[in-house]
XYZ file of C-alpha atoms in Angstrom:
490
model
C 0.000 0.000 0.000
C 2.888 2.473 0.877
C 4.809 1.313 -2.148
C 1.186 2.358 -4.167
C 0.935 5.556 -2.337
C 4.582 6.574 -3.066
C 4.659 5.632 -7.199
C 1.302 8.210 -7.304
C 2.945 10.734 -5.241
C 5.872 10.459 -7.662
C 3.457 10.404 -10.484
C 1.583 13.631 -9.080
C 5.195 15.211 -8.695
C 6.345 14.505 -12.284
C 3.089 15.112 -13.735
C 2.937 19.351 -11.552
C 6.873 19.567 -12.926
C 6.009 18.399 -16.337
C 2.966 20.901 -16.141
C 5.537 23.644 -14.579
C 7.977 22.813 -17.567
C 4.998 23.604 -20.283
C 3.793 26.749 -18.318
C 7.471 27.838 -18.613
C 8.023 27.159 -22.025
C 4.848 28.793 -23.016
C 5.281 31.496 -20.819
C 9.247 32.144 -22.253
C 7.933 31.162 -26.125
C 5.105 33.910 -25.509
C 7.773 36.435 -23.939
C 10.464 35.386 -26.674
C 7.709 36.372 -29.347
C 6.606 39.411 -27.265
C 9.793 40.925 -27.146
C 10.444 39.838 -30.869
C 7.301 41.967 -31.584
C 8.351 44.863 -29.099
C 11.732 44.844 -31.129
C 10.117 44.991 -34.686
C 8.293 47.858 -33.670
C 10.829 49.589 -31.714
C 12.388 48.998 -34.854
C 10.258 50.794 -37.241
C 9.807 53.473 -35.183
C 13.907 53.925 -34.784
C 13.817 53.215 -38.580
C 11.380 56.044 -38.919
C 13.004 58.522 -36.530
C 16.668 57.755 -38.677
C 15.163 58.730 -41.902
C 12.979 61.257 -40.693
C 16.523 62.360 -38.936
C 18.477 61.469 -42.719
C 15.613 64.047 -44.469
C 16.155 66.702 -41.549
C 19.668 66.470 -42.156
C 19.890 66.874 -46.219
C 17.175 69.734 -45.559
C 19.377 71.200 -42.868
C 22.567 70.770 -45.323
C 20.558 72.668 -48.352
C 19.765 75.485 -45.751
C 23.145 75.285 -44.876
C 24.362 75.665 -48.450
C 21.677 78.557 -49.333
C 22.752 80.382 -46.561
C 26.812 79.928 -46.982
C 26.046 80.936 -50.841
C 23.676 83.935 -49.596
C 26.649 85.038 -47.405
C 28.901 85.550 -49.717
C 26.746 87.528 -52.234
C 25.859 89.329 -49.413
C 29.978 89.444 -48.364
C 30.505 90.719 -52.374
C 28.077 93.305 -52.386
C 29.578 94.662 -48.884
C 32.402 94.548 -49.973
C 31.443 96.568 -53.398
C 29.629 98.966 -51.389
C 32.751 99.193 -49.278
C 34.697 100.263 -52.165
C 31.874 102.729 -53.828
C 32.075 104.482 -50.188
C 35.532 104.618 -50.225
C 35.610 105.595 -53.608
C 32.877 108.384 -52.373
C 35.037 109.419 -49.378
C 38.004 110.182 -52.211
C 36.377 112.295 -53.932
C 34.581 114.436 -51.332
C 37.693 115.824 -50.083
C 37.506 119.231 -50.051
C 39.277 122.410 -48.752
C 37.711 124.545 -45.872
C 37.262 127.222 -48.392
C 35.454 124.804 -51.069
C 33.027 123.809 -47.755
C 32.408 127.114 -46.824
C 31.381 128.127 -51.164
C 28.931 124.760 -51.005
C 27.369 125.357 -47.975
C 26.771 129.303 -48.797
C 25.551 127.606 -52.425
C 23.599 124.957 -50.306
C 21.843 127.669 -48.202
C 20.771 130.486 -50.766
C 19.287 127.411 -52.694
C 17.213 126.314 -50.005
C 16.651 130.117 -49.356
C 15.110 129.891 -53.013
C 13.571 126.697 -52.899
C 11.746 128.072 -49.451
C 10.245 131.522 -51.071
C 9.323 129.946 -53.934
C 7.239 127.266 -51.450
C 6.199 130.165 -49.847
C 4.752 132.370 -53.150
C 3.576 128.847 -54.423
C 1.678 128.598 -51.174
C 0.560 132.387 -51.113
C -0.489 132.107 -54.834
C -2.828 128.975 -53.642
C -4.149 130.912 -50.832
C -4.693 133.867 -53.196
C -6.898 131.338 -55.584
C -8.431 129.917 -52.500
C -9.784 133.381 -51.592
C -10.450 134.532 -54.903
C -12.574 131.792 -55.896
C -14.669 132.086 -52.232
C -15.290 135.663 -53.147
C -17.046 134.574 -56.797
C -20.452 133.500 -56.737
C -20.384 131.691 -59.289
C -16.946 130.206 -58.434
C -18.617 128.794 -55.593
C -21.738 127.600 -56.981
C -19.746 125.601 -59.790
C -17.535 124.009 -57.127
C -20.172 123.004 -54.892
C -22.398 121.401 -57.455
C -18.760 119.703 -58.953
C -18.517 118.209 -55.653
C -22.333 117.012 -55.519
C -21.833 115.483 -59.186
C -18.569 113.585 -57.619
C -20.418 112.539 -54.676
C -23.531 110.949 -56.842
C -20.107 109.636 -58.887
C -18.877 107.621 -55.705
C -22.414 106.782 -54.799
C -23.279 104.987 -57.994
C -20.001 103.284 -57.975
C -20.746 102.515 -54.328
C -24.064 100.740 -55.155
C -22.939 99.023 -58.403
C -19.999 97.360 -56.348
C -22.923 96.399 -53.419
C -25.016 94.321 -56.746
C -21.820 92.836 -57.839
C -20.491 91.473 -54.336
C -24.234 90.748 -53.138
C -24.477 88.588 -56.627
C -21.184 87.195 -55.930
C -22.244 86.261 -52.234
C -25.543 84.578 -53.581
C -23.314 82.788 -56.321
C -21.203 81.752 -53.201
C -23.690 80.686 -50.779
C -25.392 78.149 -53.715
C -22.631 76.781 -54.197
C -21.517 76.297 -50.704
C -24.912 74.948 -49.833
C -24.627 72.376 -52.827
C -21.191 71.544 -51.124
C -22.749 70.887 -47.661
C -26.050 68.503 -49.491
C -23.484 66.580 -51.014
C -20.842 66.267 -48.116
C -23.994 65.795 -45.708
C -25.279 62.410 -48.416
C -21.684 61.079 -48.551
C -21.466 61.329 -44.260
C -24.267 59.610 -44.429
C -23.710 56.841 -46.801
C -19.951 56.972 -44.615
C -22.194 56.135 -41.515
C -24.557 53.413 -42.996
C -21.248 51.657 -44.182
C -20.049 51.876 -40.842
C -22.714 50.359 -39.138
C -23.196 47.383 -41.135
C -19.555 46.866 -40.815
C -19.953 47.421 -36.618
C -22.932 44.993 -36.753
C -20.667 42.450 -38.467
C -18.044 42.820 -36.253
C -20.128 42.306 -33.558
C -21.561 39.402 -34.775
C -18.386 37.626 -35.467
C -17.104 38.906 -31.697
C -20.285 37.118 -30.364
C -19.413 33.924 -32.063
C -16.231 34.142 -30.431
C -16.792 34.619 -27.703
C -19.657 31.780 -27.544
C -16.848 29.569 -28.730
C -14.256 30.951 -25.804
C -16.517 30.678 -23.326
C -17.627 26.686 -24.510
C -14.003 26.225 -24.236
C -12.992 27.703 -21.154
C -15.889 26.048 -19.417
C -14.543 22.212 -20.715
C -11.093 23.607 -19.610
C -11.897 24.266 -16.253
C -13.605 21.176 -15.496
C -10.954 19.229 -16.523
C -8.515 21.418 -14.393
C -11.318 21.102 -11.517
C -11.182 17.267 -11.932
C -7.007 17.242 -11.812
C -7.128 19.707 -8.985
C -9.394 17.189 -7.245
C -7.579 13.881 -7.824
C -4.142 16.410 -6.321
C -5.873 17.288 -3.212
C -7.145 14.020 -2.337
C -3.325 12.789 -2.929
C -2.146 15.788 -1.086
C -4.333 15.222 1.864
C -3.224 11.434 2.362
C 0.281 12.034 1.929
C -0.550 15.239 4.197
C -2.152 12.697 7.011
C 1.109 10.125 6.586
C 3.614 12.869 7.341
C 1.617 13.936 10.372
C 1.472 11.338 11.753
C 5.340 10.162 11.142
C 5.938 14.009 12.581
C 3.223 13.296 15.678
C 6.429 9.966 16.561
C 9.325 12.468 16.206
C 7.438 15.067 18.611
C 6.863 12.396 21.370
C 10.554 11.355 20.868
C 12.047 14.835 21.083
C 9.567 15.249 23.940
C 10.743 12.790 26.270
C 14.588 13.885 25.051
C 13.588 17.252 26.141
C 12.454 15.766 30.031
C 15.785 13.767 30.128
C 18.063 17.011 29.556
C 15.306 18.855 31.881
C 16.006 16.427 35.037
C 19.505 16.376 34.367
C 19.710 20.379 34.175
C 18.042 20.585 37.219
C 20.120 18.185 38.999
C 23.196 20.580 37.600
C 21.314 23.363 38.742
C 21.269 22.460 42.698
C 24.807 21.684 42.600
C 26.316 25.342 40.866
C 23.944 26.915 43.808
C 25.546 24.410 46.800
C 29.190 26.260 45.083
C 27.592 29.595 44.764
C 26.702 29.770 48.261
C 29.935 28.722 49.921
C 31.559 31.520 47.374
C 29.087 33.763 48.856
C 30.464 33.185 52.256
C 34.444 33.405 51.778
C 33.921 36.279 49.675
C 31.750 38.371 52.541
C 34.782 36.997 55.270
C 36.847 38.865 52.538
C 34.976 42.133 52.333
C 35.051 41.975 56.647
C 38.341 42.159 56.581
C 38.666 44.698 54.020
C 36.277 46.912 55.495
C 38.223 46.457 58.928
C 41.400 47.620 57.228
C 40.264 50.576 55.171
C 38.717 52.028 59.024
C 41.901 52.099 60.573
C 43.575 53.409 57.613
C 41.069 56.223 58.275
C 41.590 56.630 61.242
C 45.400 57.204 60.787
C 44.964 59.720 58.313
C 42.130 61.919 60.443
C 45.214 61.883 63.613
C 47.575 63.108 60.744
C 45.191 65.736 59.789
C 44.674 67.398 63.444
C 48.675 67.161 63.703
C 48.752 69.290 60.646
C 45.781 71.662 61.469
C 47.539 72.383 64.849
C 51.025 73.553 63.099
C 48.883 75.475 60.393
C 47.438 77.308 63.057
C 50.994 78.665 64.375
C 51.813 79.044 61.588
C 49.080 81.842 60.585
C 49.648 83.243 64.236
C 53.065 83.788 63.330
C 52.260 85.341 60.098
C 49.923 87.714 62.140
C 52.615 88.944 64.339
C 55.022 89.847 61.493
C 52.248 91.562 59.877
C 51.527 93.781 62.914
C 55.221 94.749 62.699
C 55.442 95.427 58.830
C 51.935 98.220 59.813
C 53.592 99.971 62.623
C 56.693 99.977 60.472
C 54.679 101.606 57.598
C 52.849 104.057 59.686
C 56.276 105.908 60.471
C 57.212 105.902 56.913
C 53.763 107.464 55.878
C 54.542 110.559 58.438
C 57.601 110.771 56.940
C 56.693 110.804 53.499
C 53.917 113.545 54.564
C 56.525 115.725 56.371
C 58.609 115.985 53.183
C 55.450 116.577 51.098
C 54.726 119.519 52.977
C 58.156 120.457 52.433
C 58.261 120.463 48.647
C 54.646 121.973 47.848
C 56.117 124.692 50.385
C 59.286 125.065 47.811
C 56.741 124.839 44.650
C 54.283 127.942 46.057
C 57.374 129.878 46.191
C 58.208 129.759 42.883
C 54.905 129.864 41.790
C 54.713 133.302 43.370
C 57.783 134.460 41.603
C 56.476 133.111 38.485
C 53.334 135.832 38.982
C 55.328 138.838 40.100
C 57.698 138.241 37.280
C 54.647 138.385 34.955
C 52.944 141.122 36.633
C 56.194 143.347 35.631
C 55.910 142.303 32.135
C 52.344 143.187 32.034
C 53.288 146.569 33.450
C 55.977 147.129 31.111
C 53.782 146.148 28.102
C 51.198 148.345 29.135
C 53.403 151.531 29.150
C 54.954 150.558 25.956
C 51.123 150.504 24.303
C 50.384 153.925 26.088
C 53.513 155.647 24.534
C 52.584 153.858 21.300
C 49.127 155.307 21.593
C 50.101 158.858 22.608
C 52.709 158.977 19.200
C 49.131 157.758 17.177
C 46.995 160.519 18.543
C 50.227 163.103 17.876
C 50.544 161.776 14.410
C 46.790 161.673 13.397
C 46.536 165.084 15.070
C 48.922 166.645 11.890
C 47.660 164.432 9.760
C 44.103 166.285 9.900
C 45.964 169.491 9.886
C 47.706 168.690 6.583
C 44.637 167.954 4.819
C 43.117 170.917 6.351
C 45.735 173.056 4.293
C 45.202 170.789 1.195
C 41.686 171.728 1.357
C 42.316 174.743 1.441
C 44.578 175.148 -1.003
C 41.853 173.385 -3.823
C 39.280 175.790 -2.580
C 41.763 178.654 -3.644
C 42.647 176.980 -7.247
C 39.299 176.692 -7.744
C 38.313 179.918 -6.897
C 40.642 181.103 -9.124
C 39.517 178.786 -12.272
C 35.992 180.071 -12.320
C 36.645 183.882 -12.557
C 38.827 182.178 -16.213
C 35.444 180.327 -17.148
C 32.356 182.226 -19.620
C 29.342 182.659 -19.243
C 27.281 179.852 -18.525
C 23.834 181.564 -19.566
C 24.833 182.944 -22.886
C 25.801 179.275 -23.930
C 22.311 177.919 -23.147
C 20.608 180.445 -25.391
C 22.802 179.987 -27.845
C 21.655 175.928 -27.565
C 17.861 176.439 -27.620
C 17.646 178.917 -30.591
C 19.622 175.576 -32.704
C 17.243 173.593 -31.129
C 14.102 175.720 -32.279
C 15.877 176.246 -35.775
C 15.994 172.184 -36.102
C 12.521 171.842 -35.408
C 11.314 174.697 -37.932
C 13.339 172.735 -40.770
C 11.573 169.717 -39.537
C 8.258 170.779 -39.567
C 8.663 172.157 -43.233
C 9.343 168.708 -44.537
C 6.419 167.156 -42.916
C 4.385 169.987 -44.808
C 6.210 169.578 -48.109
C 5.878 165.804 -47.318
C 2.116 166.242 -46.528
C 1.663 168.499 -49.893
C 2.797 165.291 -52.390
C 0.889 162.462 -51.080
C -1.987 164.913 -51.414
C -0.687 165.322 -55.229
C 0.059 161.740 -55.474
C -3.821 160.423 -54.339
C -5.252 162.840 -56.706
C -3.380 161.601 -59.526
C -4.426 158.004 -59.000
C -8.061 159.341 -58.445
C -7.867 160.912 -62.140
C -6.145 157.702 -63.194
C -8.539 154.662 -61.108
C -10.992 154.119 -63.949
C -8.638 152.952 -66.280
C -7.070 150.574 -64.181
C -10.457 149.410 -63.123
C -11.495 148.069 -66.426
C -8.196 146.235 -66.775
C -8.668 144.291 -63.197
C -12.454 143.549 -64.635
C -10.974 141.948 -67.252
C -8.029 139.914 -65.495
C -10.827 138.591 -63.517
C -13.384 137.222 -66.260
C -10.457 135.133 -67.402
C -9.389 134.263 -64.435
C -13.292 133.140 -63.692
C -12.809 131.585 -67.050
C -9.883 129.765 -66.324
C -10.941 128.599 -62.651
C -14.434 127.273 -64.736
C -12.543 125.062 -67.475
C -10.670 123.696 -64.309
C -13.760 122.772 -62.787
C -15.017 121.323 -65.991
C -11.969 119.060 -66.640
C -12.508 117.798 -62.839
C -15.977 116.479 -63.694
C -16.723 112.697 -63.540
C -17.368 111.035 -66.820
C -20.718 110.530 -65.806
C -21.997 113.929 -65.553
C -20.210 115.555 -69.038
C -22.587 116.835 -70.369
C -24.386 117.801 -67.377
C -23.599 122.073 -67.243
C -21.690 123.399 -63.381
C -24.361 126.359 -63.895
C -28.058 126.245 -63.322
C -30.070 127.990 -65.737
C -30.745 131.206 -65.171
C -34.612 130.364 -65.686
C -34.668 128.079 -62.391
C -32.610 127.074 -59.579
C -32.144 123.891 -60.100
C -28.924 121.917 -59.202
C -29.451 119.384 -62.168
């Protein structure tokens, strides 16, 4: 029976290995083709990218070319221009004096080239306000400008019936475009569901197939798995009970080496205990020792405690002495302080009367000084009291040389009233000839009259042909004036 049992579990063994060694395979032939796949596509892809990358480069290397060969035309024509600028430079050398002649040239023709914009721009101002003051000026220019108007307009609403044709044109045939685009979406989406409903169909048939299969498959692995469990179970039951006999075995090992530890146990605690008691004997004695080493060292400590105290006694005493001795030296040393501020007041006071003396002496030197200053200033003021007088004398003298003031003022005013008589005769004579002049040009003022009528009718005439010309093409034979019967713009 156990040779039975073992042969299936052997069989059961081989047969989950052999299964194990098919899973395997499959499992490495499906990763092997997996990875096969991953690589072909990988593949492509880096096949792609390469040529995409070959293309990029030959377009890169044309750009590269196009731009090397626009360099150097561009590098030739700087390099022309380089030499017409230089060849420019050459020949605008000039001398100071050649500079100064241009630029004098340069400004009297702008000097000319600005008064001639200014009479071209006085002349147009001229015609602007000659052709306001006309009537009929005006009433040609304003119906000109309603004929150009109604021009615009009618091209205005000619263009509006072409583009609104053009938009109607447009929106036919954009509406054809969307019937036709909405039929072929449509016939797109009737294709596309009878291709969905086939594709479903077929899926269902597959998947009725799969699931027939799976569902034989999994019996069949139900069935195995059930013919394995009940082997695994027996086998299961034999080794626990084979394991149950080891247990009691290593049990009753396990009680042996128990007893016998205990039985080891009681006699390590016997030899512990009698260690215990030599080694506190030890520590008795130990203890006893360290005490009277104590008290040794606490006698030797009083000993030296006593002779430290004489010691400081001593000290005391000498210090008393070294006080007293200082004391007397402190008198002394004040004694002979005393002495020398005594010496230093003394010459301090020396010092002052010595200074006082200077101090006196300066004082009479600045009083002498002072007196000699008064003295001096004293004949100073007398000196320019004689000066004084002296210029009062001279001048004295120089005025009974002088004429007489009086006679030279009248002599002044009668030039001055002289000057103003010829004056006033000029603004008479003056006066007289403009008088002269403005009747003259009174006698004169028809004549010139007529010719300023006539410079105007052509210049009417002119300004009208103007306005003609401007006329749109429309309107040509439409006239700029009304009729004089009616008042009618046209």
């Amino acid at each position: 029976m156990s040779r039975n049992n073992a042969m299936a579990a052997i069989e059961a063994r081989q047969r989950r290995e052999q299964f194990m060694q098919d899973f395997k395979a499959t499992q490495s032939a499906d990763m092997r083709q997996r990875m096969q796949v991953d690589f072909e596509v990988k593949g492509e892809v880096k096949m792609a990218q390469k040529d995409l990358h070959r293309h990029l480069d030959k377009v890169q290397a044309r750009h590269n070319d196009s731009l090397v060969q626009r360099r150097a035309r561009l590098a030739e024509l700087l390099q022309r221009e380089q030499a017409q600028y230089e060849t420019m430079l050459s020949g605008l050398a000039e001398t100071d004096e050649e500079r100064r002649e241009r630029l004098i040239r340069r400004a009297r023709e702008l000097k000319a080239e600005r008064a001639a914009l200014r009479q071209v721009d006085n002349q147009a101002r001229h015609d602007r306000l000659f052709r306001e003051q006309i009537d009929t000026l005006r009433l040609a220019e304003s119906r000109l400008k309603v004929m150009q108007v109604a021009d615009l307009r009618y091209d205005q609403l000619s263009l509006a019936e072409r583009r609104k044709a053009e938009e109607d044109a447009e929106r036919a045939y954009f509406e054809q475009q969307a019937a036709e685009a909405l039929r072929l979406a449509n016939e797109r989406a009737q294709r596309d569901l009878e291709l969905r409903h086939q594709r479903v169909e077929h899926l269902q048939r597959d998947l009725t197939a799969q699931v027939e299969g799976n569902t034989l498959r999994r019996e069949a692995a139900a069935d195995e798995k059930r013919r394995d469990d009940e082997e695994f179970y027996r086998l299961l039951h034999e080794e626990r009970i084979v394991e149950a006999q080891k247990q009691a075995a290593k049990r009753a090992e396990r009680e042996r080496i128990a007893q016998e530890m205990k039985e080891l146990n009681e006699e390590l605690q016997q030899a512990r205990m009698q260690e215990y008691d030599q080694l506190r004997k030890e520590d008795k004695e130990t203890l006893e020792a360290i005490l009277a080493v104590i008290a040794e060292e606490q006698r030797l400590a009083q000993i030296e405690k006593r002779e430290r105290t004489e010691r400081q006694k001593k000290q005391m005493e000498d210090l008393q002495l070294q006080m007293a001795q200082r004391k007397d030296d402190t008198q002394a040393l004040d004694k002979l302080w005393e002495e020398a501020n005594d010496r230093q007041w003394g010459k301090r006071e020396a010092q002052w009367k010595a200074d006082q003396a200077r101090r006196d002496q300066l004082l009479r030197s600045i009083l002498i000084a002072r007196r000699q200053q008064v003295m001096d200033k004293r004949q100073q003021r007398a000196d320019e009291a004689e000066t004084r007088a002296r210029e009062h004398a001279e001048f004295l003298a120089s005025l009974s040389n002088t004429d007489d003031i009086d006679e030279k003022e009248r002599q002044r005013r009668m030039h001055m009233l002289k000057e103003n008589q010829r004056y006033l005769d000029a603004q008479i004579a003056q006066r007289q000839a403009q008088k002269d002049a403005s009747r003259d040009d009174w006698r004169t003022e028809l004549t010139e009259q007529q010719a300023l009528e006539k410079a105007n009718e052509d210049r009417i005439a002119k300004e009208m042909a103007a306005l003609e010309a401007a006329k749109p093409e429309r309107y040509r034979n439409v006239p700029l004036l009304p009729p004089r019967s009616r008042n009618v713009p046209f």
